[in-house]
Coordinates of C-alpha atoms in Angstrom, one line a residue:
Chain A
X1 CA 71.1 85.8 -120.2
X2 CA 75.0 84.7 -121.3
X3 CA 76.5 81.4 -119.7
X4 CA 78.7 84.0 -117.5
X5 CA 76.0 86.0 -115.5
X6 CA 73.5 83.3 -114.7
X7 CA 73.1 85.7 -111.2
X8 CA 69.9 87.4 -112.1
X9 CA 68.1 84.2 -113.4
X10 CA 68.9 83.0 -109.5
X11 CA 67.9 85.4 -107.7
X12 CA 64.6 85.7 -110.2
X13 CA 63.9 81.7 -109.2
X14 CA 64.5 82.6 -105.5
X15 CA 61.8 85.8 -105.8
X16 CA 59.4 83.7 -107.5
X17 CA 59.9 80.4 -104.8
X18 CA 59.3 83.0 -101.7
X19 CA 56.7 84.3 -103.5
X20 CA 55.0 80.8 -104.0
X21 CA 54.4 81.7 -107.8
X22 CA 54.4 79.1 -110.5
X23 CA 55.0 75.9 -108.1
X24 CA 56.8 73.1 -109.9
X25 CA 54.1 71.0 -112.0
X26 CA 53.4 67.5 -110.6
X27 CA 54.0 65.8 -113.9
X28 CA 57.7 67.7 -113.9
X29 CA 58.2 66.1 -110.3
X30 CA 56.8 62.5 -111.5
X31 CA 58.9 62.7 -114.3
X32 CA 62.0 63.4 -112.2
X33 CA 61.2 60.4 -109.4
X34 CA 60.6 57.9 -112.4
X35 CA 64.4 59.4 -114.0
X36 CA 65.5 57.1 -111.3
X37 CA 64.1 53.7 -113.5
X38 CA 66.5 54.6 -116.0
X39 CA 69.7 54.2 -114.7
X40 CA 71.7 51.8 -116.4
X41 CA 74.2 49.9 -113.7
X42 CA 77.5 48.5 -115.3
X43 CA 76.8 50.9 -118.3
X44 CA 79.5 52.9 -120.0
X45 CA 78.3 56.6 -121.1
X46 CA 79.1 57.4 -124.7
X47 CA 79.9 60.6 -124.9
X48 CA 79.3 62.7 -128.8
X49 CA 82.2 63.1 -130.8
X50 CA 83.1 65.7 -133.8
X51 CA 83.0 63.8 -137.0
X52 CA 83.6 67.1 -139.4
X53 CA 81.9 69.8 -140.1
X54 CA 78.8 68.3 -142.0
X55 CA 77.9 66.0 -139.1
X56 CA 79.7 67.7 -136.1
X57 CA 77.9 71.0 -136.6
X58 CA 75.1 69.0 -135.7
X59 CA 76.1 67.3 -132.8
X60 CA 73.5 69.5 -130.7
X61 CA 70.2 68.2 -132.1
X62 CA 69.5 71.2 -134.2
X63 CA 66.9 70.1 -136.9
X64 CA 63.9 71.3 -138.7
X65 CA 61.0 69.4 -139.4
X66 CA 62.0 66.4 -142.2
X67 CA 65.6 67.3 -141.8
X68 CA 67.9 64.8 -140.0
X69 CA 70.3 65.7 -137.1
X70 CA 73.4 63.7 -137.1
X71 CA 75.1 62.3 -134.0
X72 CA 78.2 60.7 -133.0
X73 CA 79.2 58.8 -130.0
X74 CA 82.0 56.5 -129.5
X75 CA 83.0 54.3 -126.0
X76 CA 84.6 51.2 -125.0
X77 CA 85.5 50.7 -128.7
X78 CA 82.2 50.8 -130.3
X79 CA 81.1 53.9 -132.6
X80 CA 76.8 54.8 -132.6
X81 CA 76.0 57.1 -135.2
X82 CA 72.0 58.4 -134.5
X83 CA 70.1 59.8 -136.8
X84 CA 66.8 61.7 -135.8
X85 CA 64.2 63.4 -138.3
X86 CA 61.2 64.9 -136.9
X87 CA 58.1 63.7 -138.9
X88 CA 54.8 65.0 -137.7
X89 CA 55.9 65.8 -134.5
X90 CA 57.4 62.3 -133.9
X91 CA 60.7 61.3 -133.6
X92 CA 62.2 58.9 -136.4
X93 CA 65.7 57.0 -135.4
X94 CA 67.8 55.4 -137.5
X95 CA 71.5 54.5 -137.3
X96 CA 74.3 52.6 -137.2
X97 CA 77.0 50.8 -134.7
X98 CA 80.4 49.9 -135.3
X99 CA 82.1 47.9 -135.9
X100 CA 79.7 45.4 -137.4
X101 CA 77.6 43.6 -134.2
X102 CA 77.6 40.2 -132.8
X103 CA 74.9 37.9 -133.2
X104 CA 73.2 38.7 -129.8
X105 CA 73.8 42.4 -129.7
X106 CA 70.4 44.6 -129.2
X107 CA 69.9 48.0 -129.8
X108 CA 67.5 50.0 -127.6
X109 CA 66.4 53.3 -128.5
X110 CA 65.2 54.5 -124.6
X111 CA 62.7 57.5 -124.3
X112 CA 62.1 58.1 -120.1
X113 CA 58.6 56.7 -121.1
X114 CA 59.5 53.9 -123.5
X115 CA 62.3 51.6 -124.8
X116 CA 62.1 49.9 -128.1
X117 CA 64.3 46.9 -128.7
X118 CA 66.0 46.1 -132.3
X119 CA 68.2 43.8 -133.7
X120 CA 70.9 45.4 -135.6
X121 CA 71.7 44.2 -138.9
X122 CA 74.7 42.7 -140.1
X123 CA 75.9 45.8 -141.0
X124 CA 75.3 47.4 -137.8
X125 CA 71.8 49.4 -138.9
X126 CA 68.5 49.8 -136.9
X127 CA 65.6 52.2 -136.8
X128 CA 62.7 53.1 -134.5
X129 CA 60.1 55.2 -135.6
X130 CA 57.4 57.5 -134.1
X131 CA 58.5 58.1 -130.6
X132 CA 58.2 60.9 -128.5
X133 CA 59.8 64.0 -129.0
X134 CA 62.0 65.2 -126.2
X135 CA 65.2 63.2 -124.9
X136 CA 66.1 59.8 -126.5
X137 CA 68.7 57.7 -125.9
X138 CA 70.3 54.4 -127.6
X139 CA 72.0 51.4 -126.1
X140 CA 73.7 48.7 -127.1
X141 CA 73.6 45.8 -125.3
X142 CA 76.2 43.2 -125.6
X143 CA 75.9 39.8 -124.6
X144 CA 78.9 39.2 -121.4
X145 CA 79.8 42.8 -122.2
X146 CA 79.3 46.2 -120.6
X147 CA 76.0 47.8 -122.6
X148 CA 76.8 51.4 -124.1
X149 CA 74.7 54.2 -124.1
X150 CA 74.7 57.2 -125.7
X151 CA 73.9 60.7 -123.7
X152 CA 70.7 61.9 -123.4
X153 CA 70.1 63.7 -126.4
X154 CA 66.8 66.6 -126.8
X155 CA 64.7 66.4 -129.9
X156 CA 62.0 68.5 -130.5
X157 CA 60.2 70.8 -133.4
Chain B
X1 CA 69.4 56.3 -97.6
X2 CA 71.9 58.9 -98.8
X3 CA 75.2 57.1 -99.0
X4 CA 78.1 58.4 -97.3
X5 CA 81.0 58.2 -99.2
X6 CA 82.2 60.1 -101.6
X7 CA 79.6 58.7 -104.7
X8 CA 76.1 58.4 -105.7
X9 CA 76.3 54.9 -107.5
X10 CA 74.8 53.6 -104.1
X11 CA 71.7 56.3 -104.5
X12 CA 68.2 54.0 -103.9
X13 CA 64.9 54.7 -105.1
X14 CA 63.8 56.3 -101.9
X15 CA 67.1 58.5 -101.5
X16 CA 66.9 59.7 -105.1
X17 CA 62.9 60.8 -104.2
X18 CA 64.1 62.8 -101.5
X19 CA 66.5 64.6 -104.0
X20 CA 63.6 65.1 -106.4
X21 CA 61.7 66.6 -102.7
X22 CA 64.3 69.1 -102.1
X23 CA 65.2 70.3 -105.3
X24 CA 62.5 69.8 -108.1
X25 CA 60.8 73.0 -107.3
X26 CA 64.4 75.1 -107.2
X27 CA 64.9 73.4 -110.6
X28 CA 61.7 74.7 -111.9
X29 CA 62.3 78.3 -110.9
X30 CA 65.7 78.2 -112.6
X31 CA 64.4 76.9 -115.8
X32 CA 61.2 79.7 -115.9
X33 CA 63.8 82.2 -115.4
X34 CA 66.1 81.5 -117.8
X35 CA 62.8 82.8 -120.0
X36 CA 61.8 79.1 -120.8
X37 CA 57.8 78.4 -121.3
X38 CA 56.2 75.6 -119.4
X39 CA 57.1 72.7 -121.7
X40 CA 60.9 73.7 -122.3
X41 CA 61.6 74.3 -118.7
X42 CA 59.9 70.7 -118.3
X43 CA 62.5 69.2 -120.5
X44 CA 65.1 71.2 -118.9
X45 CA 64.6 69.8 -115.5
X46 CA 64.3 66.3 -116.9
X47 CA 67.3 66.6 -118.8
X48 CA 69.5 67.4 -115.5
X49 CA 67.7 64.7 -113.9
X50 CA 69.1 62.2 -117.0
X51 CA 72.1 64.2 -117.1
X52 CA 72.5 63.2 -113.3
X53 CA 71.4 59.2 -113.6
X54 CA 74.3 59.2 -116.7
X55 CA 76.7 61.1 -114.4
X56 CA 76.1 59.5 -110.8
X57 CA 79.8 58.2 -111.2
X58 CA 81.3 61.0 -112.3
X59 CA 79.7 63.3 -109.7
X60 CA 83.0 63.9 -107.2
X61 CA 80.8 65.8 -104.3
X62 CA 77.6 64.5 -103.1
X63 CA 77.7 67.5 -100.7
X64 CA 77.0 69.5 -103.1
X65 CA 74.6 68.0 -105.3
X66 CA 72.0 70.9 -105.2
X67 CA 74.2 73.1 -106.5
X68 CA 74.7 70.9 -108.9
X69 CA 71.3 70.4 -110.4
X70 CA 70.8 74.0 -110.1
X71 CA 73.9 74.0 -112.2
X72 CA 73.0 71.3 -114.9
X73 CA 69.3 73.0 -114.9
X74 CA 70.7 76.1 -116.0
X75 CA 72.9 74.8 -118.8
X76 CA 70.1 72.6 -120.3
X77 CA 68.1 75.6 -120.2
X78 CA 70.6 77.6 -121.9
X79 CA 70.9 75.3 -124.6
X80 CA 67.1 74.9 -125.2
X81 CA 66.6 79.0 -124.8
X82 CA 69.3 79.3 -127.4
X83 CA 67.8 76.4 -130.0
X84 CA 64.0 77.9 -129.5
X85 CA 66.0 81.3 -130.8
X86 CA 67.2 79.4 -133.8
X87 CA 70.3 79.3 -132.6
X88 CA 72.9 76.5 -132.9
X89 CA 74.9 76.0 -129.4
X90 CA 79.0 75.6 -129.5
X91 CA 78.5 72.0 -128.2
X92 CA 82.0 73.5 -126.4
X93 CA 79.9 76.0 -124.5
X94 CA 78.9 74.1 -121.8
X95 CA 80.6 71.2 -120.0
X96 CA 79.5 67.6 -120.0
X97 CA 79.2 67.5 -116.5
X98 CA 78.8 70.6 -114.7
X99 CA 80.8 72.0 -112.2
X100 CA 78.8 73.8 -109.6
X101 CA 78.0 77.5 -109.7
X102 CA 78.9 78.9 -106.1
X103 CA 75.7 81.2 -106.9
X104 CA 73.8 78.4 -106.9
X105 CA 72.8 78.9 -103.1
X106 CA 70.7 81.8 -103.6
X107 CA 68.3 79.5 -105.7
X108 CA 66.2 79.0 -101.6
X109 CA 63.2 80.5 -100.6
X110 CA 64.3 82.1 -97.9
X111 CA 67.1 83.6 -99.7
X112 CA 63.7 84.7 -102.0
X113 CA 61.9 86.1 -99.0
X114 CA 65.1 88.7 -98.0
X115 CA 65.4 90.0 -101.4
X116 CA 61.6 90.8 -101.0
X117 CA 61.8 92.9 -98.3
X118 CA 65.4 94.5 -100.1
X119 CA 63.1 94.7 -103.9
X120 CA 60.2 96.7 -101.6
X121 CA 63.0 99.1 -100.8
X122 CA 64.3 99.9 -103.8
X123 CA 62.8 103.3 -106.1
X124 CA 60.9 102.9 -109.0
X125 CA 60.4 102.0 -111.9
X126 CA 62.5 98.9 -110.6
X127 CA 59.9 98.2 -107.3
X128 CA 57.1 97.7 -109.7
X129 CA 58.9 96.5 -112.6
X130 CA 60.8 93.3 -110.5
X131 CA 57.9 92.7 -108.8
X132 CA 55.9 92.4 -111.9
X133 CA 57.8 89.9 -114.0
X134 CA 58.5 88.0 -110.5
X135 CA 55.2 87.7 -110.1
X136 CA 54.2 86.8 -113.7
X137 CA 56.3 84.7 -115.3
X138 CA 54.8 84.2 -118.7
X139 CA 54.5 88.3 -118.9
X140 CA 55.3 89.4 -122.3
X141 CA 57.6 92.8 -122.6
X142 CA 54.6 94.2 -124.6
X143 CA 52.4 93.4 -121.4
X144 CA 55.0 95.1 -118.9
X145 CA 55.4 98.3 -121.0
X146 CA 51.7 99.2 -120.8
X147 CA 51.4 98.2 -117.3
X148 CA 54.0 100.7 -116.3
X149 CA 53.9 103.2 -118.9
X150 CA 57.6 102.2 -120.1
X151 CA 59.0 101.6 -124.0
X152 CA 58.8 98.3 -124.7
X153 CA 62.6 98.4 -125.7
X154 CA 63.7 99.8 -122.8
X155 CA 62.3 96.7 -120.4
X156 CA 65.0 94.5 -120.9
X157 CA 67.9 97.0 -120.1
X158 CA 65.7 98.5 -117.3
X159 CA 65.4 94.9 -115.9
X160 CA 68.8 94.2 -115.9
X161 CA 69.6 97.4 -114.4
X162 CA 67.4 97.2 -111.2
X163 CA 68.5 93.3 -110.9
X164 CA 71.9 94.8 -110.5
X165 CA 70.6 97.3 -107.8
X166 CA 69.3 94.4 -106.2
X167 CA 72.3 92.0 -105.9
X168 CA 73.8 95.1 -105.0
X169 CA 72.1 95.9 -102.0
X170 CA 72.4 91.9 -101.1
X171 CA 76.0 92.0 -101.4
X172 CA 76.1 95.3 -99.0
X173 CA 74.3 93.3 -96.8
X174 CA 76.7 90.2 -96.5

């Protein structure tokens, strides 16, 4: 199917809904009520930037096992570079923000199952390791500030 | 409640279940027919779900927020059909925050249930071969070419062509 006739995948669902084949699984409908929990009010949406060709042809989470995918995001003056390698079917994250954080900033690195709280280093750095595979996203919360949170990013094998 | 005005930041827990109500199930189908196995579509549909709780500002028409997951469904199903293919998407491709496919409409069980009765109408080898992969959704090409006696590399073109015959008899029909 190319992005530009997405017709026939329609009127496929729409055969298979009258039909009553292959019902939406419960857990997919759980998942999508509990989505709700992970809104983040006040929050600004750091959207991925190109950072060159060895990082930016990246940006889309391609990775094989043990080999890092590179990510960029930049808003409200802040820079989060995330760094996922798959390890055993487990998600490892590591990265950095920019500039250099203030005393009370936290990373999170959210799962829609899980969110695991660091404290940066002086030099901006944290890492999370063995989560889920699927989407991840980090935050950074600042004290008296708006917290900033990457998009929702899909890692898998 | 739904709110009325023209944004979602207002959406409450209980409005946002009755979103996941009406539209979980169209989001599904979208995903599976895109080509994607149980687990991808499952991320697919939960990706437009956190693609819509990071977006609820930027959303300008709540009218049309259906279409819009149908929409954002498709693209994240895109982008995982082309990654499981070892491909690498244009990160270009595909907009941030989707802009709804007037198609998206169709995706309705009722719409499903007239194309039925237009699919039992139509001459074979499409009949059998639509009704087959609607029907079975994890059906391998291999599968469908013994089932209807057809080269496996002619199943894909065959498909498209008697999807076309379809839409084309729906669009006689409008």
């Amino acid at each position: 199917m190319t992005e530009d006739d997405h017709l026939p995948a329609y009127l496929l669902a729409a055969l298979r809904m009258a039909a009553g084949v292959d019902p939406v699984p419960e857990r997919v409908s759980e998942a999508a009520r509990n989505a709700f929990g992970l809104r983040l009010p006040g929050g600004v949406v750091a959207a991925p930037s190109e950072v060159g060709p060895a990082v930016g042809a990246r940006s889309e989470g391609a990775r094989s096992e043990g080999q890092p995918a590179m990510h960029r995001f930049g808003a409200d003056g802040i820079t989060l570079d995330v760094e996922v390698t798959v390890t055993d079917g487990r998600l490892d994250v590591a990265g950095q923000v920019s500039p250099a954080p203030g005393p009370d900033d936290r990373i999170e690195v959210r799962t829609p199952g899980t969110g695991r709280s660091r404290t940066p280093s002086e030099t901006g750095h944290f890492a999370v390791a063995g989560l889920p595979p699927g989407w991840i996203s980090v935050v950074c919360h600042r004290p008296g500030r708006a917290p900033v949170a990457t998009r929702w990013l899909h890692v898998r094998d | 409640m739904m709110p009325s005005e023209k944004t979602l930041t207002s959406l409450d827990q209980a409005a946002w279940e009755e979103l996941v109500t009406r539209f979980d199930g169209r989001m599904w189908a979208v995903a599976r027919a895109c080509g994607l196995g149980p687990a991808d579509a499952a991320d697919a549909v939960q990706g437009a779900w956190l693609r819509m709780v990071e977006s609820l500002d930027a959303i300008r028409d709540p009218e049309r927020i259906g279409a819009w997951l149908v929409t954002t469904t498709r693209h994240e199903a895109v982008r995982l059909a082309q990654r499981s293919r070892g491909e690498r998407p244009a990160p270009s491709t595909l907009p941030d925050v989707a802009v709804p496919d007037p198609a998206a409409s169709v995706v309705d069980a009722d719409y499903g249930r007239r194309l039925w009765l237009r699919l039992d109408g139509l001459a074979e080898p499409c009949r059998s071969l639509l009704r087959l992969y609607a029907l079975n959704p994890d059906a391998k090409y291999a599968q469908i070419s013994m089932r209807l006696g057809l080269p496996m590399g002619s199943i894909g073109p065959t498909r498209s062509r008697c999807m076309s015959r379809l839409r084309t008899l729906i669009e006689e029909e409008r």
